[in-house]
Coordinates of C-alpha atoms in Angstrom, one line a residue:
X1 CA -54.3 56.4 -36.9
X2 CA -52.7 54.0 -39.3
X3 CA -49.1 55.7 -38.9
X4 CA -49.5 55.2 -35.0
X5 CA -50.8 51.7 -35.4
X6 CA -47.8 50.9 -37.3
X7 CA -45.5 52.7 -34.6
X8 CA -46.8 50.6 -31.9
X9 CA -46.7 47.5 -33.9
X10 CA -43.1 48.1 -34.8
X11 CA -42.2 49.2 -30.7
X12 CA -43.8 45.4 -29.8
X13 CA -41.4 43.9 -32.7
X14 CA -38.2 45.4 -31.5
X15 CA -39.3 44.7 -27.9
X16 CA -40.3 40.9 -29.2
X17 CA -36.4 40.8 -30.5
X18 CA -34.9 41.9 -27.1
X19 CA -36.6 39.4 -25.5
X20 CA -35.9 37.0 -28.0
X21 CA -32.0 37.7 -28.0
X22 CA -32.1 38.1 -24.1
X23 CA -33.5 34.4 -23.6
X24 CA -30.5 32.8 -26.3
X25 CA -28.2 34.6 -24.6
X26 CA -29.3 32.8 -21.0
X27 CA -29.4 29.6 -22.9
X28 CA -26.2 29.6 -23.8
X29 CA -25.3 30.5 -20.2
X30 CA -27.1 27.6 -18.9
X31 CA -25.3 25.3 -21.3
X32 CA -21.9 26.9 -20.1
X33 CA -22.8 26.2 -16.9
X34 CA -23.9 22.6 -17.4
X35 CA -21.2 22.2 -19.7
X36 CA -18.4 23.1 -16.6
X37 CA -20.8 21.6 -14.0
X38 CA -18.2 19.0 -12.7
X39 CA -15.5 21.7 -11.9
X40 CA -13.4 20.6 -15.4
X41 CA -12.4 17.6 -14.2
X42 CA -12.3 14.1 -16.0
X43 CA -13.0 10.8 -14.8
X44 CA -9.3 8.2 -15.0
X45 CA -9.0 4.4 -13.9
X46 CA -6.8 3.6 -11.2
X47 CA -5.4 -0.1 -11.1
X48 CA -2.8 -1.2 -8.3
X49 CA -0.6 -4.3 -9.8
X50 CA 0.1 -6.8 -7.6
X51 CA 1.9 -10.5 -8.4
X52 CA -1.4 -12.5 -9.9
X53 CA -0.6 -15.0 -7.4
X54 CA -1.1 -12.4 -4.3
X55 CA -4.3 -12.4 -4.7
X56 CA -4.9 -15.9 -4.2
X57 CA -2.0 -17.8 -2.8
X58 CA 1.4 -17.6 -2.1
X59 CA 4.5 -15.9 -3.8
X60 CA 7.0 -17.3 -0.8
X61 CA 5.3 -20.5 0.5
X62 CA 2.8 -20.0 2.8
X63 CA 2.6 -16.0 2.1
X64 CA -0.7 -14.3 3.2
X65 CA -2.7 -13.2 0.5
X66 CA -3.8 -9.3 -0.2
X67 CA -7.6 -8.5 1.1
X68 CA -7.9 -5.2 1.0
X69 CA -5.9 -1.7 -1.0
X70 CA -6.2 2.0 -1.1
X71 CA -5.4 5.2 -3.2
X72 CA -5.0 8.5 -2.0
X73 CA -4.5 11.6 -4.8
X74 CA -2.3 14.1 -3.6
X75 CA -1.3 17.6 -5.0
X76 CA 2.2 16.6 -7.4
X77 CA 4.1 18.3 -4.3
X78 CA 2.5 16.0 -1.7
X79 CA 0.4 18.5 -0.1
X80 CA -3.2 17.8 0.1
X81 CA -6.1 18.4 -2.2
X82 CA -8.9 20.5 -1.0
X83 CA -11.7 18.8 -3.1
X84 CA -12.5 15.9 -1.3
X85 CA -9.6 13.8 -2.8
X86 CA -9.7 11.2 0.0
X87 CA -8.2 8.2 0.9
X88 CA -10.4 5.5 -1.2
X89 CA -10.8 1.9 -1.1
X90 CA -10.2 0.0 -4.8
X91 CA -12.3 -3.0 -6.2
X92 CA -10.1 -6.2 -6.4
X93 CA -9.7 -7.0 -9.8
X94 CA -7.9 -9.9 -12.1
X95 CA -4.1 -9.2 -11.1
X96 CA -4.3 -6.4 -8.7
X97 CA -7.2 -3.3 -7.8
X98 CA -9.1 -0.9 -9.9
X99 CA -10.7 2.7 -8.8
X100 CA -12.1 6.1 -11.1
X101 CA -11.1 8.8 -9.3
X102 CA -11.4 12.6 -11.1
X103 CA -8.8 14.9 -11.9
X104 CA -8.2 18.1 -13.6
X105 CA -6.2 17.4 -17.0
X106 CA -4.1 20.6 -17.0
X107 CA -2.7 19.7 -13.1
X108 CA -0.5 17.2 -12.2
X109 CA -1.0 14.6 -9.0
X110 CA 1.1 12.3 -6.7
X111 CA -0.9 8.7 -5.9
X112 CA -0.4 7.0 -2.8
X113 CA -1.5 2.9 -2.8
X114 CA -1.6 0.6 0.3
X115 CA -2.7 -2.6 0.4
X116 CA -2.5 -5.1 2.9
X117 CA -5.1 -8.0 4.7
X118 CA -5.2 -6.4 7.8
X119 CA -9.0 -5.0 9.5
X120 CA -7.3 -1.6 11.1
X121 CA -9.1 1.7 9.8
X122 CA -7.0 3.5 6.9
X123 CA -8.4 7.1 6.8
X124 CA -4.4 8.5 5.5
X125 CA -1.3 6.7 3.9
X126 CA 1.1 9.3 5.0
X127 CA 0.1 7.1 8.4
X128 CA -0.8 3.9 7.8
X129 CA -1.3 1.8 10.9
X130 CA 0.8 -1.3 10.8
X131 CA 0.5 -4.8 13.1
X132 CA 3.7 -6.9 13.1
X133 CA 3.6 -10.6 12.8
X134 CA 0.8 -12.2 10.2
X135 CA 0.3 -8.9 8.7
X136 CA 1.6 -8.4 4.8
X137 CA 1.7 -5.6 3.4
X138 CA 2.4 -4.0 -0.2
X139 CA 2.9 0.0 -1.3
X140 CA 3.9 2.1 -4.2
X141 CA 3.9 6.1 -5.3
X142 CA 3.6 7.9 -8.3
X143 CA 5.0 11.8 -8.0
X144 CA 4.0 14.0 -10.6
X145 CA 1.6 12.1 -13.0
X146 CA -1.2 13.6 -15.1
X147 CA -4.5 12.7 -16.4
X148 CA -4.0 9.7 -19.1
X149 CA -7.5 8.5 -21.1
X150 CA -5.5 5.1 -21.0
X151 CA -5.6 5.0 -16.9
X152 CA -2.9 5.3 -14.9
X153 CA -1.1 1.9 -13.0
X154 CA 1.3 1.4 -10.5
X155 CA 3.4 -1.7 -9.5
X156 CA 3.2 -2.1 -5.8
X157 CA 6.4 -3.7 -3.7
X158 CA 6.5 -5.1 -0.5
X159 CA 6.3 -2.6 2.2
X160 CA 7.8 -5.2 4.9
X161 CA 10.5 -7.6 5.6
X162 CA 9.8 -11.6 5.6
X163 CA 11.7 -13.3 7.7
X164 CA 11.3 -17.2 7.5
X165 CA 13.3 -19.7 9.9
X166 CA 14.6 -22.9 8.1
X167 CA 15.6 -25.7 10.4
X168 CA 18.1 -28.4 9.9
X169 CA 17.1 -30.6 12.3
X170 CA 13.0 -32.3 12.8
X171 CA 11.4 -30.1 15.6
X172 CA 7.8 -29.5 17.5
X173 CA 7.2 -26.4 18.8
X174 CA 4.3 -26.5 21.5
X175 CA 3.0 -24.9 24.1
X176 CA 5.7 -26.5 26.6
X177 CA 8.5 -25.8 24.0
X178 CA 7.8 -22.9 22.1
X179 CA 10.2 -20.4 19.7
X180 CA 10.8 -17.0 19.8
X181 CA 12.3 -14.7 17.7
X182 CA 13.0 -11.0 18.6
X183 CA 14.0 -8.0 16.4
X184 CA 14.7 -5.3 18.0
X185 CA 13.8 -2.1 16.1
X186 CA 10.3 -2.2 14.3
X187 CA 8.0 -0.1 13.2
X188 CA 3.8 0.7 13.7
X189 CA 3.0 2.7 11.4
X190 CA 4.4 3.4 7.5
X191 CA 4.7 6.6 5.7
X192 CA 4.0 5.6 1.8
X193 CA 4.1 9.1 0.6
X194 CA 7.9 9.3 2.1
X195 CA 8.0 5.3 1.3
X196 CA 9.6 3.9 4.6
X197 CA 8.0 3.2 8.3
X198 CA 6.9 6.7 10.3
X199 CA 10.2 7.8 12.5
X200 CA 8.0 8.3 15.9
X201 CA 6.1 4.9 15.7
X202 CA 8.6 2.7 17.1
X203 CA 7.7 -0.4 18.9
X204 CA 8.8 -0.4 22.4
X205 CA 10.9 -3.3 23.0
X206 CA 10.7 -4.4 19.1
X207 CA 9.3 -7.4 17.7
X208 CA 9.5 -11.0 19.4
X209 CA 7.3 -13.6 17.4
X210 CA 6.6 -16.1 19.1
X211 CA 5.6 -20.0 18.1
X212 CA 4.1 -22.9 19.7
X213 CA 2.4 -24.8 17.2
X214 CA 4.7 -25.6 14.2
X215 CA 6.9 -29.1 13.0
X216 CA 9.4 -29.4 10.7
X217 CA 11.3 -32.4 9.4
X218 CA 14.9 -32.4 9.0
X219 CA 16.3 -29.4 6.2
X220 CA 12.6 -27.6 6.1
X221 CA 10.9 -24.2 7.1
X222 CA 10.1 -24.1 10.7
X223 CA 7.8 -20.7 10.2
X224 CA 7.6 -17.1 9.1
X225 CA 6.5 -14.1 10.2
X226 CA 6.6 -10.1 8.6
X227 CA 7.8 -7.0 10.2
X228 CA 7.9 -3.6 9.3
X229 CA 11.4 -2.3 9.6
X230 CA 13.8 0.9 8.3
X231 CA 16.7 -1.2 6.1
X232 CA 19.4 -1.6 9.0
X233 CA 21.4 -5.1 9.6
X234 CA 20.0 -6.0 13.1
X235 CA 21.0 -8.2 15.8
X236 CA 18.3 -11.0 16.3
X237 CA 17.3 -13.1 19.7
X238 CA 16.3 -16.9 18.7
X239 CA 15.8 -19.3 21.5
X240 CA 14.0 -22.9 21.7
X241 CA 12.7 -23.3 24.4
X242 CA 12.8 -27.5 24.7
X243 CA 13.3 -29.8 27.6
X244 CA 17.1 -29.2 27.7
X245 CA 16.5 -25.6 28.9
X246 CA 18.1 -24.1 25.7
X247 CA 19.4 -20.6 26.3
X248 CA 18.8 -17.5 24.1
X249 CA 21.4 -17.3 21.4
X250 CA 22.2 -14.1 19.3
X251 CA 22.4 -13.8 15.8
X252 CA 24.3 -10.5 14.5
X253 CA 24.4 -8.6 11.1
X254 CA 20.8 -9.9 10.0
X255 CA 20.0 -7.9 6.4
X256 CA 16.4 -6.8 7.0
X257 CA 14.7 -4.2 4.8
X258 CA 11.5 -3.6 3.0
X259 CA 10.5 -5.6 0.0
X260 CA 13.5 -8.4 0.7
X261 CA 13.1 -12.4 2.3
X262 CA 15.6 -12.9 5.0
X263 CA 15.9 -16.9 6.1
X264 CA 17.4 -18.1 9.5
X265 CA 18.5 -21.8 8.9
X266 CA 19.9 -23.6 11.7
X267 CA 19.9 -26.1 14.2
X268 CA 16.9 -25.2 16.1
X269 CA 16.1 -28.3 18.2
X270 CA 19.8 -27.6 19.5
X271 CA 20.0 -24.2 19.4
X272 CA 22.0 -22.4 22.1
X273 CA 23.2 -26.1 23.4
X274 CA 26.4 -26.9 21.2
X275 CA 28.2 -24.9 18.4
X276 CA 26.8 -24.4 15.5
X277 CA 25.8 -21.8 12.3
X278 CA 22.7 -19.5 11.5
X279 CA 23.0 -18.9 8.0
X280 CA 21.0 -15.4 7.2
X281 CA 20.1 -15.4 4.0
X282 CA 18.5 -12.4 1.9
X283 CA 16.1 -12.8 -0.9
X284 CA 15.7 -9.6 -3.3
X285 CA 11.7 -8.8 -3.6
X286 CA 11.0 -12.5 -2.8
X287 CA 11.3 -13.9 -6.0
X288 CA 15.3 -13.2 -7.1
X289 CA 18.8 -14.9 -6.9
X290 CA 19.7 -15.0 -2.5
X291 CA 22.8 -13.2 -1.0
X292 CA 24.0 -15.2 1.6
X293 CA 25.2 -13.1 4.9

């Protein structure tokens, strides 16, 4: 009897040490499992620099200010992600926008930014819907970047042409005697991934801004307007429209690209009625030395 106690005594210790080693060995898995429970990725701050000025006022007098921007995180070839890596809204911050997005440390990403102060819905910035006239917009890419625990930031550019018209002469546009401005070959849509306007969006018939509540005194800006355009010289329409009947007039060879300030200055008040010059004049990312055309 007491060797079979023993026995059985023993059989429930060894049994009591299987179990015991069974359950450690699920713990662990459980803490593997909790451990990896995000999928190995790790959170990283996004911030989208813009002039500090954008965000408030004016870099070119009278510029619209930034109201809105977006990421989108893209595979480093461009292709997309199949983890819910979504186009995403940013948080305005001091000098630009801030998001956290999560990546993978061991991959490597392309980010896509967009921001603009338009209202359209922005669901991909391969395709970003674009209104010509009051709308301004900014853009920037970064191919191939990887997880940094100091954030990653991009400097956006312009994604549009300004084009401002300076007047020599004191004018009043109205309703009666409006201005118009057309360019020809604009755009509806912008690509940021390939970082110029979508080929198929062309706007039929281009571009013609058009003015009826503006004055300017002698040698001042008349207006300005923004257009989303592919980097060619253009041939521009400008007519006043004043009591003289002024007829259109053409202006040829007008630089126009992405990310540069083109000025008109002329005679408006007489434009079209007696000989005269339109200077074109380009401004490098709005802020640098002019070419004159």
């Amino acid at each position: 009897m007491i060797k079979r106690a023993k026995m059985i005594r023993s059989y429930f210790l060894a049994l009591s040490t299987v179990v015991l080693i069974t359950s450690c060995s699920h713990d662990n898995e459980m803490l593997q499992v909790t451990k990896n429970d995000n999928g190995g990725v790790k959170a990283v701050s996004i911030t989208a620099v813009l002039p500090e000025n954008m965000m408030t006022r004016a870099v070119a007098a009278d510029d619209a200010a930034v109201s809105r921007c977006y990421v989108q995180v893209l595979a480093a070839d461009g292709s997309e992600l199949g983890d819910g890596h979504s186009v995403k809204s940013m948080t305005a911050a001091e000098n630009g926008y801030t998001a956290t997005v999560y990546l993978k440390e061991d991959e490597s990403y392309t980010f896509l930014f967009w921001a603009d102060n338009a209202t359209s819905n922005v669901t991909d910035l391969k395709n970003v819907p674009y209104t010509n006239g009051t709308t301004i917009a900014w853009a920037g890419k970064m191919a191939d970047q990887s997880w940094s625990e100091s954030g990653i930031t991009c400097n956006l550019e312009h994604a549009v042409a300004r084009i401002t018209v300076h007047t020599t002469t004191a004018v009043t546009l109205t309703d009666a005697n409006s201005f118009t401005v057309n360019v020809p070959t604009v755009y509806s849509a912008y690509n940021v991934y390939e970082e110029k306007p979508v080929s198929s969006a062309t706007v039929e018939n281009g571009y013609t801004y058009t003015d009826t509540n503006s004055a300017a005194t002698d040698d001042a800006d008349l207006c300005h307007f923004y257009v989303l355009v592919d980097g060619y010289n253009q041939i521009l329409t400008m007519q006043y429209n004043g009591v003289l009947g002024n007829p259109a007039v053409q202006v040829t060879e007008v630089p126009l690209k992405a990310n540069c300030h083109t000025t008109l200055s002329g005679d408006v008040c007489h434009l079209g009625l007696v000989n005269g010059t339109i200077t074109a004049t380009m401004q490098n990312d709005w802020d640098n030395d002019s070419k004159d055309f």
